[in-house]
CSV table of C-alpha atoms in Angstrom, one decimal:
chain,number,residue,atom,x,y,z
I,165,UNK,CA,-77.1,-6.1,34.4
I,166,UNK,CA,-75.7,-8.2,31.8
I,167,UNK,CA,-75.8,-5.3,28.8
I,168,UNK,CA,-73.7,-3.5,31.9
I,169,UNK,CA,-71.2,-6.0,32.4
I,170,UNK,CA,-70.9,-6.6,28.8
I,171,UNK,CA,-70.0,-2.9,27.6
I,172,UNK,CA,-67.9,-2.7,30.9
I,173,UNK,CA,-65.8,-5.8,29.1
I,174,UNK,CA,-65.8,-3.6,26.1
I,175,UNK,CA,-64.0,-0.7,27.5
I,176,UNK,CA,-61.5,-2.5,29.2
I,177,UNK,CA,-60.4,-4.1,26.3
I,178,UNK,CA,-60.7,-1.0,24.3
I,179,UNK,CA,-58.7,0.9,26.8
I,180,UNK,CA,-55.9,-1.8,27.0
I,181,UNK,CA,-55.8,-2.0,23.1
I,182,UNK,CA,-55.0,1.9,23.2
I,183,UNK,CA,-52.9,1.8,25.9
I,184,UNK,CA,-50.8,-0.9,23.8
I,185,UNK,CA,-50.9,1.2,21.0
I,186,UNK,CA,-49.9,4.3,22.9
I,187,UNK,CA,-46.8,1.8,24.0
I,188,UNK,CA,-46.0,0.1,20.8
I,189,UNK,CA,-46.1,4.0,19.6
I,190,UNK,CA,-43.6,5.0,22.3
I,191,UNK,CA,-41.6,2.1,21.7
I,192,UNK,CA,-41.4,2.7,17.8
I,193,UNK,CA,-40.9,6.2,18.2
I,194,UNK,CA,-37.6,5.4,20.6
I,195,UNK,CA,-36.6,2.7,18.5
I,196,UNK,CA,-36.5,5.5,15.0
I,197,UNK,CA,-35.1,8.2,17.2
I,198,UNK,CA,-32.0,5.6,17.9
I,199,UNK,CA,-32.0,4.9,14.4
I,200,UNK,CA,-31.7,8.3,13.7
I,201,UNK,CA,-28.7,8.7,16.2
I,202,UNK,CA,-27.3,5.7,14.7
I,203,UNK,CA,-27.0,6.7,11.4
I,204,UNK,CA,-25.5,10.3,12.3
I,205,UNK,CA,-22.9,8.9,14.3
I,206,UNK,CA,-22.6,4.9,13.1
I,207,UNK,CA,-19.1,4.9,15.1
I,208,UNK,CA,-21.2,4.3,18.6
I,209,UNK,CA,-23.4,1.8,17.3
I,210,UNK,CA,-22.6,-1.9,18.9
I,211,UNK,CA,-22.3,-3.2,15.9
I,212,UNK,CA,-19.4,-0.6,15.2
I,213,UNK,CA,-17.9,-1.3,18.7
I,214,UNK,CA,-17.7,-5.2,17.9
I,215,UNK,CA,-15.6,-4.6,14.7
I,216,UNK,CA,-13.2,-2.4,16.2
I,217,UNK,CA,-12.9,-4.4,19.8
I,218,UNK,CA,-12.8,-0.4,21.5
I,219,UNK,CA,-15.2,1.9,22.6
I,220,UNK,CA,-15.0,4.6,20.8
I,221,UNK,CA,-15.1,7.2,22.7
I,222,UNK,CA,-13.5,11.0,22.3
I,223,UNK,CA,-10.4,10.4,24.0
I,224,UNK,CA,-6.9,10.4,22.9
I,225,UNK,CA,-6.0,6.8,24.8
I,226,UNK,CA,-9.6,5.5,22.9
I,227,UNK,CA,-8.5,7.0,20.1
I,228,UNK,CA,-5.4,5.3,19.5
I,229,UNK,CA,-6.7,1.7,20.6
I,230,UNK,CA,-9.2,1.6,18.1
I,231,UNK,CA,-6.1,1.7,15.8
I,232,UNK,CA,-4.1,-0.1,17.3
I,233,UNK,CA,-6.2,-3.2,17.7
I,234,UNK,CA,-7.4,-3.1,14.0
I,235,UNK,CA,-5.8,-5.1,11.8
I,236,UNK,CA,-5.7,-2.7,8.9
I,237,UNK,CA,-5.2,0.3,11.6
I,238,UNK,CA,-2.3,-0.7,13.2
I,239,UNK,CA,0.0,-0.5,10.1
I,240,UNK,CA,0.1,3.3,10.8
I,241,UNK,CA,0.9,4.7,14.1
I,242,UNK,CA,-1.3,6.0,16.5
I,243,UNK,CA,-0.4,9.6,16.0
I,244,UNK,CA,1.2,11.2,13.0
I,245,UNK,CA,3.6,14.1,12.8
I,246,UNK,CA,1.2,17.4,11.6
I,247,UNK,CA,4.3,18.6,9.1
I,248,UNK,CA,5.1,15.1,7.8
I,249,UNK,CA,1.4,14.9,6.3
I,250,UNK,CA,2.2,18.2,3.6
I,251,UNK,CA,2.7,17.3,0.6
I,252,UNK,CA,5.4,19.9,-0.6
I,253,UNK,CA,7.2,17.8,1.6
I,254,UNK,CA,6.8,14.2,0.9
I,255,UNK,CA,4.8,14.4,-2.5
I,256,UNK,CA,2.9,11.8,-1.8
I,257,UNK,CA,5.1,9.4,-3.7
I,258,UNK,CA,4.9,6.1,-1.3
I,259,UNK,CA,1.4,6.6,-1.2
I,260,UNK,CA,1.0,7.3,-5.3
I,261,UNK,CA,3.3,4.2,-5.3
I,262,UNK,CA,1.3,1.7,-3.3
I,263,UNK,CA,-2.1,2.7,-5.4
I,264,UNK,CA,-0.2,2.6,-8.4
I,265,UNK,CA,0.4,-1.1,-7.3
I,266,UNK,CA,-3.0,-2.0,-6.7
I,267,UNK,CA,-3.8,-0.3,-10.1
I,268,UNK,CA,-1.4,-3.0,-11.5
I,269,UNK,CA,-2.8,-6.1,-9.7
I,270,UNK,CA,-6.2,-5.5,-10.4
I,271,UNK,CA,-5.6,-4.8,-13.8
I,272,UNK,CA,-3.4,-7.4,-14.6
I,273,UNK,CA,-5.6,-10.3,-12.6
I,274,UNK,CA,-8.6,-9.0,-15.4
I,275,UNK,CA,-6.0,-9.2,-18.0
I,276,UNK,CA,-4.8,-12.7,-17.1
I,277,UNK,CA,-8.2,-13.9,-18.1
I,278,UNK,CA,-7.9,-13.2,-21.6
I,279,UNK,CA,-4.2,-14.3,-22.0
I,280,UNK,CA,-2.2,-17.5,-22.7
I,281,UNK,CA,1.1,-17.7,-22.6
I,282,UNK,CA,1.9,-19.5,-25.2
I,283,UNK,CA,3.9,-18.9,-28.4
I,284,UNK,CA,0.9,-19.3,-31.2
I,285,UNK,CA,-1.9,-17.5,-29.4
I,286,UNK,CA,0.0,-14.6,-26.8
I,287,UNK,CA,-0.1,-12.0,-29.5
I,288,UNK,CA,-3.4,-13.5,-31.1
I,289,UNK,CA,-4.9,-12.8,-27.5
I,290,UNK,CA,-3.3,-9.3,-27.7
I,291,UNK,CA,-5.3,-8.4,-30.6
I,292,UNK,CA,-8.5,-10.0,-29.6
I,293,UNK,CA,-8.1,-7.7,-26.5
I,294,UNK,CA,-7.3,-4.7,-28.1
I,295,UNK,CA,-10.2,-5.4,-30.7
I,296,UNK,CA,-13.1,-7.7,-29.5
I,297,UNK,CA,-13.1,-7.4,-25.8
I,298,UNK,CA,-15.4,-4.9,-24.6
I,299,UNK,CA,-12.5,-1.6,-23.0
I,300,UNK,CA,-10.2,-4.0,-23.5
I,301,UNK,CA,-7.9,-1.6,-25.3
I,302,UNK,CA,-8.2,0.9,-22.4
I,303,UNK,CA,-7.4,-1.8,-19.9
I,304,UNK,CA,-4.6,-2.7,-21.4
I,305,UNK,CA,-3.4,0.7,-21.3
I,306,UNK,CA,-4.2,1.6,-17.6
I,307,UNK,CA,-2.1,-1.7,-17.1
I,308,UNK,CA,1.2,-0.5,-19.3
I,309,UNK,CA,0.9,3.4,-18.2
I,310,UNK,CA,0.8,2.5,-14.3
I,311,UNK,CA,3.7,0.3,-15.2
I,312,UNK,CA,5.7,3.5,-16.3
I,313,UNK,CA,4.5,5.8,-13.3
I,314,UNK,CA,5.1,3.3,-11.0
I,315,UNK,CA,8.7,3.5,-12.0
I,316,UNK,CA,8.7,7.4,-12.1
I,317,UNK,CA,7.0,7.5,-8.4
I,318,UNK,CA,9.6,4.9,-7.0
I,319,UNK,CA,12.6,6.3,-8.4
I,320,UNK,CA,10.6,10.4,-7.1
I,321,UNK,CA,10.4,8.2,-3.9
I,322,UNK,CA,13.4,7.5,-3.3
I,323,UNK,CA,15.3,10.8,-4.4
I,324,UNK,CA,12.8,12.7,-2.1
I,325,UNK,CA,14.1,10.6,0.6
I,326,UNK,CA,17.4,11.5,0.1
I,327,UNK,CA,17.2,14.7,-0.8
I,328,UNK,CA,15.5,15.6,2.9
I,329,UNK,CA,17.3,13.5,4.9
I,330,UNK,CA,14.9,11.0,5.7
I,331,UNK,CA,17.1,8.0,5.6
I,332,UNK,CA,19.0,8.7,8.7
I,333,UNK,CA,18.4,7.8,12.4
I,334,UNK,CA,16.3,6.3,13.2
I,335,UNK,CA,15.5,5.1,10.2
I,336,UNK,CA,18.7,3.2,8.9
I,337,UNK,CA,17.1,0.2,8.4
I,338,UNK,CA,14.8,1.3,5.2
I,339,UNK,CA,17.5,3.1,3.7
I,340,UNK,CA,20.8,1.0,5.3
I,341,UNK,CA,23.1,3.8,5.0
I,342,UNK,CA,26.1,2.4,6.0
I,343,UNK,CA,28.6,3.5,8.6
I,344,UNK,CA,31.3,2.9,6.7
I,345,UNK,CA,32.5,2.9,2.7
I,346,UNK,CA,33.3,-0.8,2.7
I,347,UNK,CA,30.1,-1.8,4.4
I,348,UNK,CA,28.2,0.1,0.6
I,349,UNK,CA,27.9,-3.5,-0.8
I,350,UNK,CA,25.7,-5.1,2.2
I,351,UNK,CA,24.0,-1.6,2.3
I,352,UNK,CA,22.9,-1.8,-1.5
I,353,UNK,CA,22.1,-5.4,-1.1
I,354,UNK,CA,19.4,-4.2,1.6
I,355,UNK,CA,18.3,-0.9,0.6
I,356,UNK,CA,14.5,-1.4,0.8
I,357,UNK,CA,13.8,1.4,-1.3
I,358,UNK,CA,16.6,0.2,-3.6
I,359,UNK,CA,14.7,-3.1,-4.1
I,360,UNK,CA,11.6,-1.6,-4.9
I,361,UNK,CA,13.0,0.1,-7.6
I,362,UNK,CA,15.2,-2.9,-8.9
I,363,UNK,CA,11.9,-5.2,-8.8
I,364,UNK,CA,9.8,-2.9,-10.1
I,365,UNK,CA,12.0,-2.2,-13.1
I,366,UNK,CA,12.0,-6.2,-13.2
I,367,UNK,CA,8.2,-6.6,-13.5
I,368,UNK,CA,8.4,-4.0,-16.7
I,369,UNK,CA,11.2,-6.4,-18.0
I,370,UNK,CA,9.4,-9.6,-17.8
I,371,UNK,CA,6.0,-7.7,-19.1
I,372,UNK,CA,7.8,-6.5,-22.7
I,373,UNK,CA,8.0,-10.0,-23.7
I,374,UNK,CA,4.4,-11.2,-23.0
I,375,UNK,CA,2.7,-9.5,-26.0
I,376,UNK,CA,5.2,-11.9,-27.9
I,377,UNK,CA,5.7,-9.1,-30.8
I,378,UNK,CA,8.8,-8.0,-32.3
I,379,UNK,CA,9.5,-5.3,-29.5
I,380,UNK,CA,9.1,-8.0,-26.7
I,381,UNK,CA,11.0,-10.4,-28.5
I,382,UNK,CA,14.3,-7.8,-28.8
I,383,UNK,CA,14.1,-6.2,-25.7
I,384,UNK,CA,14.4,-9.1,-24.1
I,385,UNK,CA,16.9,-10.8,-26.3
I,386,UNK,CA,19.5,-7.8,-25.6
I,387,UNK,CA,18.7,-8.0,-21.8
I,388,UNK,CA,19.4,-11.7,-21.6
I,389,UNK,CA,22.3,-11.3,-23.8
I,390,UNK,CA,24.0,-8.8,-21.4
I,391,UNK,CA,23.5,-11.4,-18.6
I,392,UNK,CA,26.0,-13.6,-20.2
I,393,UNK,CA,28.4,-11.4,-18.9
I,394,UNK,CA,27.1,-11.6,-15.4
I,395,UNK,CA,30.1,-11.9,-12.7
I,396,UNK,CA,30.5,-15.5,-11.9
I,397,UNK,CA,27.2,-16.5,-13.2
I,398,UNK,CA,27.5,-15.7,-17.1
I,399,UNK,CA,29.9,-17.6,-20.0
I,400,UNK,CA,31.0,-14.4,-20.6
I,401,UNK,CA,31.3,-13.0,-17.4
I,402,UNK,CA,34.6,-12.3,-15.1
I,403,UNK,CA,35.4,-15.7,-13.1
I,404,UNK,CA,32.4,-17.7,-15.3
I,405,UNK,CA,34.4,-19.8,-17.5
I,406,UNK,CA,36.7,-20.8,-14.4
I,407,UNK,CA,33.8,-22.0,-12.6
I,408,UNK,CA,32.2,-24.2,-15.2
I,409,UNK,CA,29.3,-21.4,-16.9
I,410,UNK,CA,28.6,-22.2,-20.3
I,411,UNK,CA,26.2,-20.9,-22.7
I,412,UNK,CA,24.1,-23.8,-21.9
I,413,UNK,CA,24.0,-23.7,-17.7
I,414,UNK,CA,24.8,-19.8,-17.1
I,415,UNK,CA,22.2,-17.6,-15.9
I,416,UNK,CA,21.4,-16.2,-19.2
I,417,UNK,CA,20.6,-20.4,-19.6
I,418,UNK,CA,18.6,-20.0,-16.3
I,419,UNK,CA,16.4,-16.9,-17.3
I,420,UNK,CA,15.1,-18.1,-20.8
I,421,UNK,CA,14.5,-21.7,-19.9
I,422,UNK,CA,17.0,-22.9,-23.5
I,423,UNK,CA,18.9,-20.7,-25.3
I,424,UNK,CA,17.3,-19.0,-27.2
I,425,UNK,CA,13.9,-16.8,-26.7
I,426,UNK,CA,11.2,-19.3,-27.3
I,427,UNK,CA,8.1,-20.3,-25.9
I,428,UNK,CA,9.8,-21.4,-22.7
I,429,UNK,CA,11.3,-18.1,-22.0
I,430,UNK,CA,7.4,-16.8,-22.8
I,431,UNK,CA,6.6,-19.2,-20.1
I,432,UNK,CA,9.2,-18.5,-17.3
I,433,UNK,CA,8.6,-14.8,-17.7
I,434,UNK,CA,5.1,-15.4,-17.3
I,435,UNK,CA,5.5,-17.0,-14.0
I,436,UNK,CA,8.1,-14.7,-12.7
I,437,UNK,CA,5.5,-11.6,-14.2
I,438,UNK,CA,1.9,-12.2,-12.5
I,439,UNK,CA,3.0,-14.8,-9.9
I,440,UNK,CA,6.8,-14.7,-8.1
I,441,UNK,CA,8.0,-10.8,-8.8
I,442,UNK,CA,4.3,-9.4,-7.4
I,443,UNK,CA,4.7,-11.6,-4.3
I,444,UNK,CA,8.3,-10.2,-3.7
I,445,UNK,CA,7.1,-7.1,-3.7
I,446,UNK,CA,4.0,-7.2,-1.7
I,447,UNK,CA,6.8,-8.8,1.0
I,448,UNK,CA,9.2,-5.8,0.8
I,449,UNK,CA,6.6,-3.2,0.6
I,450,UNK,CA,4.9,-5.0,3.8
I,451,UNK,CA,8.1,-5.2,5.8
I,452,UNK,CA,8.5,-1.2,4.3
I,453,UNK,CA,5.4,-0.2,6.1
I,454,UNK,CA,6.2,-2.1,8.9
I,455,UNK,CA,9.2,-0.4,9.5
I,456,UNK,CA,7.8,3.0,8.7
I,457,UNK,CA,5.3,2.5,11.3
I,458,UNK,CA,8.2,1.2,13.6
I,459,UNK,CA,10.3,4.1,13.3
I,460,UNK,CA,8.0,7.0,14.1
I,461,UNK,CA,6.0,7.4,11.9
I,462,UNK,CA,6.6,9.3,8.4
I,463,UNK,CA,9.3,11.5,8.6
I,464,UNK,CA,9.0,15.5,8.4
I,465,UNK,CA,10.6,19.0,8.5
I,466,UNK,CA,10.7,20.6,12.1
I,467,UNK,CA,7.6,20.6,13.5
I,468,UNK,CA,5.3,23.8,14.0
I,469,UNK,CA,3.1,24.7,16.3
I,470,UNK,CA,0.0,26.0,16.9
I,471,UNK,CA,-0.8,29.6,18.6
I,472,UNK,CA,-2.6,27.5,21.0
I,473,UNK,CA,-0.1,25.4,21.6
I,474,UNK,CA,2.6,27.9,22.1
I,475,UNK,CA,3.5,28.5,25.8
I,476,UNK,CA,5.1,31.9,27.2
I,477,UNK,CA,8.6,30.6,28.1
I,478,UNK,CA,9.1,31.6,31.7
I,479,UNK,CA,11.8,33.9,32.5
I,480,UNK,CA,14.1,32.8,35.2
I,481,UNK,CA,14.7,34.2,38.1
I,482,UNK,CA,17.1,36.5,38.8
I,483,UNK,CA,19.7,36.0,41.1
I,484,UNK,CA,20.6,38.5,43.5
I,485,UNK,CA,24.0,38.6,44.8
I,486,UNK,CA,23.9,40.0,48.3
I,487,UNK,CA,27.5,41.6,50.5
I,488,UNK,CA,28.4,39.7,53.0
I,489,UNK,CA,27.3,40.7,56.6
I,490,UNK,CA,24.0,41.8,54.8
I,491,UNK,CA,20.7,40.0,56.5
């Protein structure tokens, strides 16, 4: 009776150690086949679903919450116009723009590590860039030919916007077209697209004297000598001398830090370079987007349809005029 009751105890346990096995194996099996469905489609995984806030489902209202309640999303509308996305149309030239832009800030944040802006070791750094640092000579160069297509693509930008028509209603505001010829001051003043340009053209400026060679050093003599004759603001300048500007306080004065191009004009273009111009920008071309997004969307030609979205117009009906004293 015992050896009975002992192998009795034996195939219990035996039978509950393979039915735990036969679970566990159901249980890893499920677990890999969710796995499996997870990695197909990661956008239903919970962990997907808490990033984006939305349940992300096939449906056009799901759809657009889950880009509307992302912070990255929600810069771009919901929908976009089907015509306004070719680029025979736009060319692409906000978007080339904005990478350009990154280009520049990522490149010039890894140049800034090799670079000090001062007057006995700038162009002593330049060399030991272009020679001794390890692609240093090609990073330069994706920084300085960026810099020129950024220019090209802003100024493409903004003549493709004017040359379809995208600046009027309701779009006013990022072109500020103005109703009226005496109101083309205030309208240059906020032209979005206008300021783009202008600081862009201003980050190349203050660049060409940072190398501190003999091409930096001319350039932006002549520039600053022009803004002597700055309205109001220069020596030189119509209404300067009546209001005090001399070549010691004008803007010319302001710009180069003395006056003359020395290691604190080196300095202050530095500053205005990699620091106050970038942030500027990165403001406007915010607000740009912003209002973009605000005003529909990216503007396009007329929009076409689909066949399957085209619907037989119904005829109407005709109306039959009937004699009088006729039932």
């Amino acid at each position: 009776m015992p050896e009975e009751k002992g192998s009795n105890n034996k195939t219990g346990v035996l039978e509950k150690a393979k039915e735990s096995a036969a679970a566990l194996r159901k249980t890893l099996e499920e677990k890999s086949k969710q796995q499996m469905v997870e990695l197909k489609e990661p956008e239903k995984t919970q962990l997907y679903r808490s990033i984006f806030r939305v349940k992300h489902d096939e449906e056009p209202r799901n759809r657009a919450l889950s880009v509307l309640s992302n912070v990255f999303f929600h810069l771009h509308p919901a929908k976009v116009n089907r015509d306004a996305t070719k680029y025979n149309f736009t060319w692409g030239m906000g978007g080339i723009t904005f990478y350009l832009f990154i280009v520049l800030t990522f490149t010039g944040v890894l140049l800034m590590f090799y670079y000090h802006p001062t007057k006995v070791q700038a162009f002593r750094d330049i060399l030991y860039l272009e020679n001794d640092v390890p692609f240093g000579k090609l990073l330069r160069n994706m920084h300085r030919w960026a810099a020129h297509l950024m220019i090209i693509a802003v100024w493409l930008h903004m003549f493709r916007v004017f040359m379809t028509g995208s600046y009027k209603r309701p779009r006013e505001f990022n072109w500020c077209e103005p109703p009226q010829p005496t109101m083309a001051i205030a309208s240059t003043a906020a032209n979005e697209r206008f300021k783009n340009l202008i600081f862009t053209l201003l980050l190349s400026f203050t660049g060409y004297l940072l190398p501190d060679d003999q091409l930096g050093f001319w350039a932006v003599t002549v520039g600053t000598n022009m803004a002597r004759a700055t309205p109001l603001l220069g020596n030189e300048g119509p209404g300067g001398p009546q209001l005090g500007m001399t070549p010691y306080n004008d803007v010319r004065f302001a710009l180069l830090g003395g006056s003359i191009v020395d290691a604190n004009a080196l300095l202050r273009a530095y500053i205005w370079h990699c620091i106050a111009i970038p942030l500027i920008v990165a403001i406007f071309m915010g607000v740009h987007f912003w209002r973009v997004r605000k005003d529909g969307g990216i503007s396009g030609p007329a929009p076409v349809m689909l066949e399957s979205e085209i619907k037989e117009e119904r005829s109407p009906r005709p109306v039959v005029l009937k004699p009088s004293g006729m039932g």
